[in-house]
JSON list of C-alpha atoms in Angstrom, two decimals:
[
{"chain": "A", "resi": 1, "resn": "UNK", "atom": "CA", "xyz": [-4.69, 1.86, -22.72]},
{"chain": "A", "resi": 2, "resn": "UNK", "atom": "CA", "xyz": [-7.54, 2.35, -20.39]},
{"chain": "A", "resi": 3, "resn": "UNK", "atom": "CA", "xyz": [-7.92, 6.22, -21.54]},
{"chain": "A", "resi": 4, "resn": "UNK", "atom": "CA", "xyz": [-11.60, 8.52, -22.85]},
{"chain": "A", "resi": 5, "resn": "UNK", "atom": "CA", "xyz": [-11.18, 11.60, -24.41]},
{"chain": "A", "resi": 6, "resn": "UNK", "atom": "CA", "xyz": [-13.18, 14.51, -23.85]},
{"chain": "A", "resi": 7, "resn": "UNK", "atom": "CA", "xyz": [-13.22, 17.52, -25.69]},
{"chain": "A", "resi": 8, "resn": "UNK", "atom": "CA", "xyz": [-14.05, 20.18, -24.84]},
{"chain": "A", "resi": 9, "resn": "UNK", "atom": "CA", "xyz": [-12.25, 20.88, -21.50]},
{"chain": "A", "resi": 10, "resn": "UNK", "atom": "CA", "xyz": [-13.94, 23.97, -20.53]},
{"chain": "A", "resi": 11, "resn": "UNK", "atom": "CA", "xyz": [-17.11, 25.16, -22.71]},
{"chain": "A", "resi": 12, "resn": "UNK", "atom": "CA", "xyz": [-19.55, 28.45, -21.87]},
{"chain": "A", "resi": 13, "resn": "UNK", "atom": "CA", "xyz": [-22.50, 29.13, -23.76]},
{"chain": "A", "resi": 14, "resn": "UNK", "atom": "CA", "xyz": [-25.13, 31.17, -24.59]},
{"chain": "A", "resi": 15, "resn": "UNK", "atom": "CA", "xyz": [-28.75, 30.22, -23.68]},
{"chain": "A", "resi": 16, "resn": "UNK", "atom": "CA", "xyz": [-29.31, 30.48, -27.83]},
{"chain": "A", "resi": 17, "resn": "UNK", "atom": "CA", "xyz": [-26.20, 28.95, -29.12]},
{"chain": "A", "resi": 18, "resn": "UNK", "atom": "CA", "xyz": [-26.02, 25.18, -30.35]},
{"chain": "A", "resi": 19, "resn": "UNK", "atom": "CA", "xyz": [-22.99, 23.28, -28.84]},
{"chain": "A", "resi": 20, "resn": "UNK", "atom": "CA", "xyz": [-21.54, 19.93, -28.79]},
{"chain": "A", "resi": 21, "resn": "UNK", "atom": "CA", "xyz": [-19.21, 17.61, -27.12]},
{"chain": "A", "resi": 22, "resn": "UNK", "atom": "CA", "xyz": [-17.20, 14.56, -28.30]},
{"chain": "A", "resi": 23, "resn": "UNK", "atom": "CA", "xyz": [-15.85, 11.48, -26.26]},
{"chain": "A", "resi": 24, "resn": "UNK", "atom": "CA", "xyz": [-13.71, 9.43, -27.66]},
{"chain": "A", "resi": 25, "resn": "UNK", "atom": "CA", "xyz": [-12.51, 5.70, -26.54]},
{"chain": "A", "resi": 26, "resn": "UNK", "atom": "CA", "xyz": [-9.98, 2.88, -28.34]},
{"chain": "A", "resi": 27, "resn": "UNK", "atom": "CA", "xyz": [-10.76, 0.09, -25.70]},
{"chain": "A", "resi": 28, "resn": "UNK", "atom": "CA", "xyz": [-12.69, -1.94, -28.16]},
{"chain": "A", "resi": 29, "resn": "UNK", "atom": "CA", "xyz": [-15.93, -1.42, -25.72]},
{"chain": "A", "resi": 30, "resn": "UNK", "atom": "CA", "xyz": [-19.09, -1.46, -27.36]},
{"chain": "A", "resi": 31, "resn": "UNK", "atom": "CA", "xyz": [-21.03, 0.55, -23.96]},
{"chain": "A", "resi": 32, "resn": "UNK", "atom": "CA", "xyz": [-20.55, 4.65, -23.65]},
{"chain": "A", "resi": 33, "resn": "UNK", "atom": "CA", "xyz": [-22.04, 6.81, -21.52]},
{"chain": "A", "resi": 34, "resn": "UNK", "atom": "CA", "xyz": [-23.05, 10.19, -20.28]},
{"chain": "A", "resi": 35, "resn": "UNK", "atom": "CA", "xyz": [-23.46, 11.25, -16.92]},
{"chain": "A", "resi": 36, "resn": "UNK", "atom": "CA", "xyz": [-23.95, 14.99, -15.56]},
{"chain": "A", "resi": 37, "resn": "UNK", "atom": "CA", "xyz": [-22.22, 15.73, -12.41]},
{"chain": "A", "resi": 38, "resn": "UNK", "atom": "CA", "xyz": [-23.06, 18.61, -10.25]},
{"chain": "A", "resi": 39, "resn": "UNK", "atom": "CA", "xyz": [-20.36, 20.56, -7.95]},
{"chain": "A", "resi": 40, "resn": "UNK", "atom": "CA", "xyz": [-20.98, 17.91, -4.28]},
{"chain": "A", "resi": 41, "resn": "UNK", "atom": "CA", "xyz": [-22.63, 15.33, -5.71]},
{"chain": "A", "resi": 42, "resn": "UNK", "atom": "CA", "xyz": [-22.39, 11.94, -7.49]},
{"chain": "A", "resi": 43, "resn": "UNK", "atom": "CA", "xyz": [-22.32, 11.41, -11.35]},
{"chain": "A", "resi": 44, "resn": "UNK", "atom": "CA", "xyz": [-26.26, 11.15, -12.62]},
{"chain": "A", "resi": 45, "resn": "UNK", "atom": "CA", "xyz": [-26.46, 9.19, -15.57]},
{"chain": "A", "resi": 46, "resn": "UNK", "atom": "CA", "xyz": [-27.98, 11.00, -18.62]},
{"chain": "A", "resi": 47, "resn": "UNK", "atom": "CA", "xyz": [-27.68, 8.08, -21.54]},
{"chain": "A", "resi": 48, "resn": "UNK", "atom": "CA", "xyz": [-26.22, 4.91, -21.94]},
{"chain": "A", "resi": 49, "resn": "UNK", "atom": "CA", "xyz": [-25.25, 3.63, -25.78]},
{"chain": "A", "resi": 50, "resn": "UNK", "atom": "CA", "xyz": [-24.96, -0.22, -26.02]},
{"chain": "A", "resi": 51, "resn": "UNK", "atom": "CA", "xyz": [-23.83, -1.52, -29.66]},
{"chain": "A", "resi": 52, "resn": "UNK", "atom": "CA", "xyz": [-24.22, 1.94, -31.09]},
{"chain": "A", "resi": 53, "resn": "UNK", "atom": "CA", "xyz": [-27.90, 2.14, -29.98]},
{"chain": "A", "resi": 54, "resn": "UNK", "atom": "CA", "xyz": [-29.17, 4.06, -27.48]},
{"chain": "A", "resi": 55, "resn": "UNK", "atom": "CA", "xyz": [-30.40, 1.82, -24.41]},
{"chain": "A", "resi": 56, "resn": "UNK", "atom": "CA", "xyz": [-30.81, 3.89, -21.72]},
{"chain": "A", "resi": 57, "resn": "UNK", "atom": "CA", "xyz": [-32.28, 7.46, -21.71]},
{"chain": "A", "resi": 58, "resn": "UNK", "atom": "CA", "xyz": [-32.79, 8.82, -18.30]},
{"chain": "A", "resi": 59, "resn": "UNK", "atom": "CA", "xyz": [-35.74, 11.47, -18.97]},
{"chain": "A", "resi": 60, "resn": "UNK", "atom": "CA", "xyz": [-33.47, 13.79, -20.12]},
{"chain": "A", "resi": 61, "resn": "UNK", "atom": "CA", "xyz": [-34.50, 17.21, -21.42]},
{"chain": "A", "resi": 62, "resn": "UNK", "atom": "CA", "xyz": [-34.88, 17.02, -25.31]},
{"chain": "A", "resi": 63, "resn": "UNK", "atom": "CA", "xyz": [-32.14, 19.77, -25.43]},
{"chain": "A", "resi": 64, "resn": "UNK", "atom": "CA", "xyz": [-29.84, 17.42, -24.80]},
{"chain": "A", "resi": 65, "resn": "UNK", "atom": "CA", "xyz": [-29.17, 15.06, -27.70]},
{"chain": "A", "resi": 66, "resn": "UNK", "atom": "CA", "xyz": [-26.87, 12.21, -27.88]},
{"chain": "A", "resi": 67, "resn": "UNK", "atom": "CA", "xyz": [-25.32, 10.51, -30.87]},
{"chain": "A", "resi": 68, "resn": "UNK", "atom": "CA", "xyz": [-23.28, 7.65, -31.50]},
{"chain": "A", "resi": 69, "resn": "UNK", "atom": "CA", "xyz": [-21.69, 7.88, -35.03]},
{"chain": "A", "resi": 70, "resn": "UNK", "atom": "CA", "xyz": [-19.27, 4.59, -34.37]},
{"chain": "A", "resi": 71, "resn": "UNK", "atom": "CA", "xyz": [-18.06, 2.58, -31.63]},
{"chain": "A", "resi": 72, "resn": "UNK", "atom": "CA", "xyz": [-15.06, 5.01, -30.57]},
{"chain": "A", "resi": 73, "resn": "UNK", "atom": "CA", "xyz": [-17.21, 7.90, -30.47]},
{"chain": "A", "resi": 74, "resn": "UNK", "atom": "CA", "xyz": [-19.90, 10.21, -28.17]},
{"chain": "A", "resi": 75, "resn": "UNK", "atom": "CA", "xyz": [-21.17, 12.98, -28.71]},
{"chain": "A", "resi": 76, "resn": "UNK", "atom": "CA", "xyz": [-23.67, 15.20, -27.11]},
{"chain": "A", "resi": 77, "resn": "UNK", "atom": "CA", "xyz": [-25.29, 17.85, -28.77]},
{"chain": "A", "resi": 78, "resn": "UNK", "atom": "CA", "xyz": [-26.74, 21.23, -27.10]},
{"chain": "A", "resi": 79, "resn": "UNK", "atom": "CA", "xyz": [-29.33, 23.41, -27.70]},
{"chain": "A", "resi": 80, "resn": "UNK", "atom": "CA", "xyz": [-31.25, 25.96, -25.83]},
{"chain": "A", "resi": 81, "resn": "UNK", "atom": "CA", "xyz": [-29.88, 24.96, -22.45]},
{"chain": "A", "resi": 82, "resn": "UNK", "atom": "CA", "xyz": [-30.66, 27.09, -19.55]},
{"chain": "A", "resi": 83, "resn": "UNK", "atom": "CA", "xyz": [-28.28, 28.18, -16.52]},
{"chain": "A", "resi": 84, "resn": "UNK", "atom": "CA", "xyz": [-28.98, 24.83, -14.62]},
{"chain": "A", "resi": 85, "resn": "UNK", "atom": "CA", "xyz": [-27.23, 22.91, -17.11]},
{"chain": "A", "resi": 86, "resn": "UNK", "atom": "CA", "xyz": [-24.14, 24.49, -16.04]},
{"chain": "A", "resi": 87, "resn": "UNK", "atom": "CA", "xyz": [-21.72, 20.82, -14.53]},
{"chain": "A", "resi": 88, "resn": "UNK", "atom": "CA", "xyz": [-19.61, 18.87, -15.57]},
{"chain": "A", "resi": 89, "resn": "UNK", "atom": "CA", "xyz": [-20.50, 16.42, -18.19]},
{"chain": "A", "resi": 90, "resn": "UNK", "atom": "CA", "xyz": [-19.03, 13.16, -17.66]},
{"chain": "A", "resi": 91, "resn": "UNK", "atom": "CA", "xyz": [-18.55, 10.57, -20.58]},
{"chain": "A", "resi": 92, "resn": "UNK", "atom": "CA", "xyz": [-17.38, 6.41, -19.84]},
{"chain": "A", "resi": 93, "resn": "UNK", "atom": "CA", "xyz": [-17.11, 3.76, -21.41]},
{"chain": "A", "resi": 94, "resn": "UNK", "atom": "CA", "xyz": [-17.24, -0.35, -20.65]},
{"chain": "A", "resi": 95, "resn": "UNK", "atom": "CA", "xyz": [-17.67, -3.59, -22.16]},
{"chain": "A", "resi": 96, "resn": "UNK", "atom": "CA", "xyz": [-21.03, -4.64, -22.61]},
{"chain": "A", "resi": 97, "resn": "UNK", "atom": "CA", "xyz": [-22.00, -6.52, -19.70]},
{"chain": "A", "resi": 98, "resn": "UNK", "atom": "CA", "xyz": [-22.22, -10.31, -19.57]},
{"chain": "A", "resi": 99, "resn": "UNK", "atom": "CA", "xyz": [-19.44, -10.07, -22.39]},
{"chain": "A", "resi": 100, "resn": "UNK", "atom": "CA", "xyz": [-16.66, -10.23, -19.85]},
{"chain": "A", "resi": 101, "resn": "UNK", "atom": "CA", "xyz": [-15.70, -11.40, -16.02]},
{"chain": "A", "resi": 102, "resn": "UNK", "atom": "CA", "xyz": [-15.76, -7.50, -14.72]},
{"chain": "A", "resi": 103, "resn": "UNK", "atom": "CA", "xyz": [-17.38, -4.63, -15.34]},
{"chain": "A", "resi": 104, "resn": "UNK", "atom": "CA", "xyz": [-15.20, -1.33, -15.02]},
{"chain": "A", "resi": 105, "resn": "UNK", "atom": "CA", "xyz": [-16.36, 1.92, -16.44]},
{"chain": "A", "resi": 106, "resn": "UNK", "atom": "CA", "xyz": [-13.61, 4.35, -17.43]},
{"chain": "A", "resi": 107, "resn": "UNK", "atom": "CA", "xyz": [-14.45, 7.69, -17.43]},
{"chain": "A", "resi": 108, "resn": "UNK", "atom": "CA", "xyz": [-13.26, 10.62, -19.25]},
{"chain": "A", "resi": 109, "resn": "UNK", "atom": "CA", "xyz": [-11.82, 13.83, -17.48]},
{"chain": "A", "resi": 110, "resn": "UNK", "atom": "CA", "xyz": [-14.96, 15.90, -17.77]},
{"chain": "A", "resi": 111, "resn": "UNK", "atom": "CA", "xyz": [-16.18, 19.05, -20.07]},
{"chain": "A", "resi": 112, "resn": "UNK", "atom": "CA", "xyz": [-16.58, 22.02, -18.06]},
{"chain": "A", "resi": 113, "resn": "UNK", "atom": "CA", "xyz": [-19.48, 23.24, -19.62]},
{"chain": "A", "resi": 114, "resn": "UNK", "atom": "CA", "xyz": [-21.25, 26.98, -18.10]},
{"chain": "A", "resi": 115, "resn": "UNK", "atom": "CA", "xyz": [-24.54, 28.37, -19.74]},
{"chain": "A", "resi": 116, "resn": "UNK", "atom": "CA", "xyz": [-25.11, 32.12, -19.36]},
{"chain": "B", "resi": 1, "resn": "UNK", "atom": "CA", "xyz": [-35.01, 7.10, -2.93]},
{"chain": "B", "resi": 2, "resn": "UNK", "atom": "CA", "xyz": [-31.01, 6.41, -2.52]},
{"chain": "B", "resi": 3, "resn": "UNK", "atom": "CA", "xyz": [-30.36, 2.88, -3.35]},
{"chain": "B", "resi": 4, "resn": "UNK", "atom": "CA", "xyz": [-26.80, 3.54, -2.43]},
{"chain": "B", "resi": 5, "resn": "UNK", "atom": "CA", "xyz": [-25.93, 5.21, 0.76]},
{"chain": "B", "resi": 6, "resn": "UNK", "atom": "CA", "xyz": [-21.98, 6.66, 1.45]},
{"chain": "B", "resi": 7, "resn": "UNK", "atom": "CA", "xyz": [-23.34, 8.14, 5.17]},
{"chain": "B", "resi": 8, "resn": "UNK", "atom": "CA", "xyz": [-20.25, 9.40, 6.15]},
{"chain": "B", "resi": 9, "resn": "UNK", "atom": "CA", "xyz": [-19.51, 12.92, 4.24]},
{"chain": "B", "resi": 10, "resn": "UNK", "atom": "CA", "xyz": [-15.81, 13.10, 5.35]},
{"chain": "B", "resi": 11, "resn": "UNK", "atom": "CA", "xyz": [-13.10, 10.89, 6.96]},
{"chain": "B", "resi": 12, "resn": "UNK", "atom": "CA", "xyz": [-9.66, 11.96, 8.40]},
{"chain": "B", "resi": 13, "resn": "UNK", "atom": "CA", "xyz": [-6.57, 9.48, 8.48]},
{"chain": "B", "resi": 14, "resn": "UNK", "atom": "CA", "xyz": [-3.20, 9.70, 9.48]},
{"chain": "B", "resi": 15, "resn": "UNK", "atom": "CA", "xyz": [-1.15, 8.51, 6.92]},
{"chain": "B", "resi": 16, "resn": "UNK", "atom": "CA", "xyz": [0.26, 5.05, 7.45]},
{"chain": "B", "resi": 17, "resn": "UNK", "atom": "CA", "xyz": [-2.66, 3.88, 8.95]},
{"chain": "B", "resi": 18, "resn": "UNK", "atom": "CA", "xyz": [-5.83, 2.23, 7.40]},
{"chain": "B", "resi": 19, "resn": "UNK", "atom": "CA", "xyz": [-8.99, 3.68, 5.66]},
{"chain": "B", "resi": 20, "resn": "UNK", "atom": "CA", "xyz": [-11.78, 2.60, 6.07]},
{"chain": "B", "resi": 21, "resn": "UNK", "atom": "CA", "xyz": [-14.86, 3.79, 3.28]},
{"chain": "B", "resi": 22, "resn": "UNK", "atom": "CA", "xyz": [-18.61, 2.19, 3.93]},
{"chain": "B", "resi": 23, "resn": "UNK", "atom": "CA", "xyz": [-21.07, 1.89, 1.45]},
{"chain": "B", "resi": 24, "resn": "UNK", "atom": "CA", "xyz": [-24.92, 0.32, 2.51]},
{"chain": "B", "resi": 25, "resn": "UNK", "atom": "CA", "xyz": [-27.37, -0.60, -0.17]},
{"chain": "B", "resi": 26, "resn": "UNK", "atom": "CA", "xyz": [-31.16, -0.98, -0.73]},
{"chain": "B", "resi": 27, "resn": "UNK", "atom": "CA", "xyz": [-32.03, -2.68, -3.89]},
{"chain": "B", "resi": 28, "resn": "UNK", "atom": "CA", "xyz": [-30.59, -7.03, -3.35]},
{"chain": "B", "resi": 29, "resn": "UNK", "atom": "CA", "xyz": [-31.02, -7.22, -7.36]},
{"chain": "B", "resi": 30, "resn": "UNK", "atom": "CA", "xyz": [-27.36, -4.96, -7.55]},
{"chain": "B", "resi": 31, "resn": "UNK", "atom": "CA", "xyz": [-25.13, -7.48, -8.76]},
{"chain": "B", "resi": 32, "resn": "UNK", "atom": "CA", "xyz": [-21.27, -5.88, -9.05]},
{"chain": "B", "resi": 33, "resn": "UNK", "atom": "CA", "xyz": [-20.00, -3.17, -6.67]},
{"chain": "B", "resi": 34, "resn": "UNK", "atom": "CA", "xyz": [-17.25, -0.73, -7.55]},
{"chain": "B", "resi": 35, "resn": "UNK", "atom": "CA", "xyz": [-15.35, 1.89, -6.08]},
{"chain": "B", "resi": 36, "resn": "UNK", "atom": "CA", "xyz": [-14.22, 5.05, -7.61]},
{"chain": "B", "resi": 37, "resn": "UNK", "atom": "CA", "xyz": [-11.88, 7.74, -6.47]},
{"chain": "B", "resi": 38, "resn": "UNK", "atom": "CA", "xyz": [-11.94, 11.42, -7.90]},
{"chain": "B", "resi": 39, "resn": "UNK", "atom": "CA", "xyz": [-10.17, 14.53, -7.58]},
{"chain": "B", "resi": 40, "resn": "UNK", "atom": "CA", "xyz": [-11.31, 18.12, -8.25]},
{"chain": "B", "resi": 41, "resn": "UNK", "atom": "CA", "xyz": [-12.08, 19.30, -11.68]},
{"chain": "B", "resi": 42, "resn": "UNK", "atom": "CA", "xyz": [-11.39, 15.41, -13.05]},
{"chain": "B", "resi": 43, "resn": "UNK", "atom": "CA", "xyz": [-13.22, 12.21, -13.93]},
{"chain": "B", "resi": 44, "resn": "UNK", "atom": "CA", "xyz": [-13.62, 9.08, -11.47]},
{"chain": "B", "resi": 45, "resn": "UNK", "atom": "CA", "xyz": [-11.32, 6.71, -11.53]},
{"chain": "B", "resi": 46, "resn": "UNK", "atom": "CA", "xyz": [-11.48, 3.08, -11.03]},
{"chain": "B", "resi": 47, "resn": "UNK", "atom": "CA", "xyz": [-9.93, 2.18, -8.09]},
{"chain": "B", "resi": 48, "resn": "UNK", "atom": "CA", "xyz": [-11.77, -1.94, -7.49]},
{"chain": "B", "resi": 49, "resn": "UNK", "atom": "CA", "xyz": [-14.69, -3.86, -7.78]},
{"chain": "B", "resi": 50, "resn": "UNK", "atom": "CA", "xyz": [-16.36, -6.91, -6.70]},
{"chain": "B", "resi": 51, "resn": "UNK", "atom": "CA", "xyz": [-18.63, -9.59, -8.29]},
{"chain": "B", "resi": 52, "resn": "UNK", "atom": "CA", "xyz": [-22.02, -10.43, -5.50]},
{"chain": "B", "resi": 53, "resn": "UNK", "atom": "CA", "xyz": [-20.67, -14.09, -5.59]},
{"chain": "B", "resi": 54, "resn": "UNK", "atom": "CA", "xyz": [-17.97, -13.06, -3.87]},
{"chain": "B", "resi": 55, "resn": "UNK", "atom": "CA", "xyz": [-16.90, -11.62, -0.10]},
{"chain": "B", "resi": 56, "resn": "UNK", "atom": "CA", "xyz": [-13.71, -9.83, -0.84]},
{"chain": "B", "resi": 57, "resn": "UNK", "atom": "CA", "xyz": [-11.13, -8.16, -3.40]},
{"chain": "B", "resi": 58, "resn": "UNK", "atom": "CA", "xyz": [-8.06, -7.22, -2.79]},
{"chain": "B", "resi": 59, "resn": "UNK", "atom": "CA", "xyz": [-5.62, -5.53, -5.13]},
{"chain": "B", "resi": 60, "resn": "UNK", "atom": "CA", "xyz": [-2.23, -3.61, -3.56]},
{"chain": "B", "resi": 61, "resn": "UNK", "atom": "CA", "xyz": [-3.71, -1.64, -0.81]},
{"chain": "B", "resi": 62, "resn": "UNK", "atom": "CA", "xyz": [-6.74, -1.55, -1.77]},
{"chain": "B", "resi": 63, "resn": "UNK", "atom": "CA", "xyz": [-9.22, -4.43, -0.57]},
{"chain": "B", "resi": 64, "resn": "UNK", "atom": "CA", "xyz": [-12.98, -4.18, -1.08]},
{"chain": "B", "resi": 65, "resn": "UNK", "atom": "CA", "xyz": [-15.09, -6.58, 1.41]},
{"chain": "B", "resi": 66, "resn": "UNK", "atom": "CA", "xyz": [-19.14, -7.27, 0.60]},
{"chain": "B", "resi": 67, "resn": "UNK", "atom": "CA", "xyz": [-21.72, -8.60, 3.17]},
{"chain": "B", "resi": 68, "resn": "UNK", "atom": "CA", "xyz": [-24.52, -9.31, 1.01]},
{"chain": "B", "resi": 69, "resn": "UNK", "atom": "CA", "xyz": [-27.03, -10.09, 4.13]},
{"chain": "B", "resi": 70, "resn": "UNK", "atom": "CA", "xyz": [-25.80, -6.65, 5.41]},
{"chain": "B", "resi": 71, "resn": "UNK", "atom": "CA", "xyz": [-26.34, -4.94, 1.93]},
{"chain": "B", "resi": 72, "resn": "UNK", "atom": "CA", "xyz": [-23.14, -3.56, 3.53]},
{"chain": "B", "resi": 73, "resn": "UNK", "atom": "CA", "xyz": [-19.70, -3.07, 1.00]},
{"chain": "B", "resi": 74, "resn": "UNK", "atom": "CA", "xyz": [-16.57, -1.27, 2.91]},
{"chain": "B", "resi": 75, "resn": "UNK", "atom": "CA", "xyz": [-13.06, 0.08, 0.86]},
{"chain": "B", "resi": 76, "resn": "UNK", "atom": "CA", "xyz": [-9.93, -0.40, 2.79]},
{"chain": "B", "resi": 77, "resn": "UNK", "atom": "CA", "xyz": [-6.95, 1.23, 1.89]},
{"chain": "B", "resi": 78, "resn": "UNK", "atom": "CA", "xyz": [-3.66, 0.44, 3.64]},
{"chain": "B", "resi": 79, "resn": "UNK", "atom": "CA", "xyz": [-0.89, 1.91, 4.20]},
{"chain": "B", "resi": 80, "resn": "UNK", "atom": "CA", "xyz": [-3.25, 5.11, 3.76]},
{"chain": "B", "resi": 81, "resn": "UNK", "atom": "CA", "xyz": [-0.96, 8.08, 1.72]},
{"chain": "B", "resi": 82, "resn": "UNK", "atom": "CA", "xyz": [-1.26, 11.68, 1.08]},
{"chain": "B", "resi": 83, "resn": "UNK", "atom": "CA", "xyz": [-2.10, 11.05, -2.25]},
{"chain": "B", "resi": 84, "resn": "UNK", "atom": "CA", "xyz": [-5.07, 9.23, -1.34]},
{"chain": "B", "resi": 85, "resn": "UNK", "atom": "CA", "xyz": [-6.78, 12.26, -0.23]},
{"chain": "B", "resi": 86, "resn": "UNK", "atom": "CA", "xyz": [-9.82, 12.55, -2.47]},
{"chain": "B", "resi": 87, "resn": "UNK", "atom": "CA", "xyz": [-13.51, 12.00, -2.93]},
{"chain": "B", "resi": 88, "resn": "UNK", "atom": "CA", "xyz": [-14.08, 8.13, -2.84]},
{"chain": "B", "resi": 89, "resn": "UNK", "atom": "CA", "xyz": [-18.08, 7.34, -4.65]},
{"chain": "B", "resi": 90, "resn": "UNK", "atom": "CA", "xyz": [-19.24, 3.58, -4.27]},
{"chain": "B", "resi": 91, "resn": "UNK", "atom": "CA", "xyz": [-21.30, 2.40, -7.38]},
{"chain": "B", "resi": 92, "resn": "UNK", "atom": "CA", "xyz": [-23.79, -0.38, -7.48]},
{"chain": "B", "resi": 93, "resn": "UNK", "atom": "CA", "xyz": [-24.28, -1.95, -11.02]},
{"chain": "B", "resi": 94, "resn": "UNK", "atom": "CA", "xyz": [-28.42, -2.02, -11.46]},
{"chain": "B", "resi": 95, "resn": "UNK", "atom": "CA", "xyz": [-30.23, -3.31, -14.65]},
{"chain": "B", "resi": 96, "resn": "UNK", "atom": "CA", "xyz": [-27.84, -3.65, -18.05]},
{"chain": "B", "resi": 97, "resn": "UNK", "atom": "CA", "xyz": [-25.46, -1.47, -17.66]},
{"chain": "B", "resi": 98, "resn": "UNK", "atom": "CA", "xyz": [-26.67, 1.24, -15.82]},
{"chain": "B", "resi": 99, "resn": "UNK", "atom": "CA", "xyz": [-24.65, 2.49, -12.32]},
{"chain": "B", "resi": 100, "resn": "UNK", "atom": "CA", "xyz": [-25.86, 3.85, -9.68]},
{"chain": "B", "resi": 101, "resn": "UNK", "atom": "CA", "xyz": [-23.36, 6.32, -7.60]},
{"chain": "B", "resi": 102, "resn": "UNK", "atom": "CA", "xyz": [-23.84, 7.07, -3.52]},
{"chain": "B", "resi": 103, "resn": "UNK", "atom": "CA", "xyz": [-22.82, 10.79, -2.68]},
{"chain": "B", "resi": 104, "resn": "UNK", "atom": "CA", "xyz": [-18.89, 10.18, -1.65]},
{"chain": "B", "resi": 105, "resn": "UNK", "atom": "CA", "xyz": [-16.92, 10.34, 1.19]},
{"chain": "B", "resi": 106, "resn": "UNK", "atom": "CA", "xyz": [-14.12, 12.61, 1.27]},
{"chain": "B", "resi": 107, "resn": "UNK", "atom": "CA", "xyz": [-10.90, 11.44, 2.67]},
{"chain": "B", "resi": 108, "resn": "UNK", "atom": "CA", "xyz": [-8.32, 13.42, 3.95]},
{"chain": "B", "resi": 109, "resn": "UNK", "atom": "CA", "xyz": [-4.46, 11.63, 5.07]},
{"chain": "B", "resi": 110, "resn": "UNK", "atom": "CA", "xyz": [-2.85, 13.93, 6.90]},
{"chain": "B", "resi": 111, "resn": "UNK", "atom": "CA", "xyz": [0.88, 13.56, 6.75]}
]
């Protein structure tokens, strides 16, 4: 099973409201990610979780807040966003690298998310 | 500063024949290359990848060749098929386990 959840599919939101999204994995890998992806362009990483700690944080906006309660789940909390943060968020997950021969990221279908 | 360069924006192929993706990079300290395929309003998916200790990957119709001294990584996909049509993104594994994506190539196989 080489399948991420996402849930939402489709989220719009108020410039005041508070918001979140949840990924979900069962491959037994201990990385998770989220990237932002923009209509024409490639996937930008936002965050990267590695053994339930965050390892990565790509100067994202404090509005943006990840959280990894165990190693199945993602979620990203929002708050305050403004109209640029309208894309589609992106969440993957991978083994921890060095732990096995390749290194795939599987990615989840996407939340739709638009802030008005 | 793109470390990972897809400078073709579009390709056209008639299906049955071969695609051909290219991918150039910048930064010699990427060590594992993989290419994605996505369609509209979905996530990537994996399509192959390839260690830097080796020159080539192959898997179905899909076969991934690396030049290292080029910083040069092409996709080839034969027989090409309708269903191929998409937007293929080369990634370049950096630091831990951070990716970095070039801006895709869209691929069209006319039938």
């Amino acid at each position: 099973d080489t399948e991420v959840t996402q849930t939402p599919k489709h989220l719009v939101m108020g410039m005041t409201n508070k918001k979140s999204l949840k990924c979900e994995q069962h491959m037994g890998h201990r990385a998770m990610y989220w990237y932002k992806q923009k209509a024409k362009k490639p996937p930008e990483l936002m965050f990267v979780y590695s053994y339930e700690k965050l390892s990565i944080n790509e100067s994202v906006p404090s509005r943006f807040s990840p959280e990894c309660p165990n190693s199945s789940l993602l979620n990203l909390h929002l708050h305050a966003l403004q109209p640029e943060d309208s894309a589609l968020y992106l969440c993957a997950s991978s083994q921890v690298w060095g732990l096995a021969e390749t290194y795939e990221q599987y990615f989840g279908p996407g939340t739709r998310l638009t802030v008005t | 500063d793109q470390q990972v360069k897809q400078n073709s924006p579009s390709l056209s192929v008639q299906e049955g024949r071969i695609s051909i993706l290219n991918c150039d990079y910048t930064n010699s300290m990427f060590d594992y290359f993989l290419w994605y395929k996505k369609y509209p309003a979905e996530g990537p998916t994996f399509l192959i990848s390839i260690s830097s200790i080796k020159d080539k990957n192959e898997d179905g119709r899909f076969t991934v060749f690396l030049n290292k001294s080029a910083k040069h990584l092409s996709l080839h996909i034969v027989p090409s098929q309708p269903g191929d049509s998409a937007v293929y993104f080369c990634a370049a594994k950096e630091y831990g386990n951070k990716l970095v994506f070039g801006a895709g190539t869209i691929l069209r196989v006319k039938s």
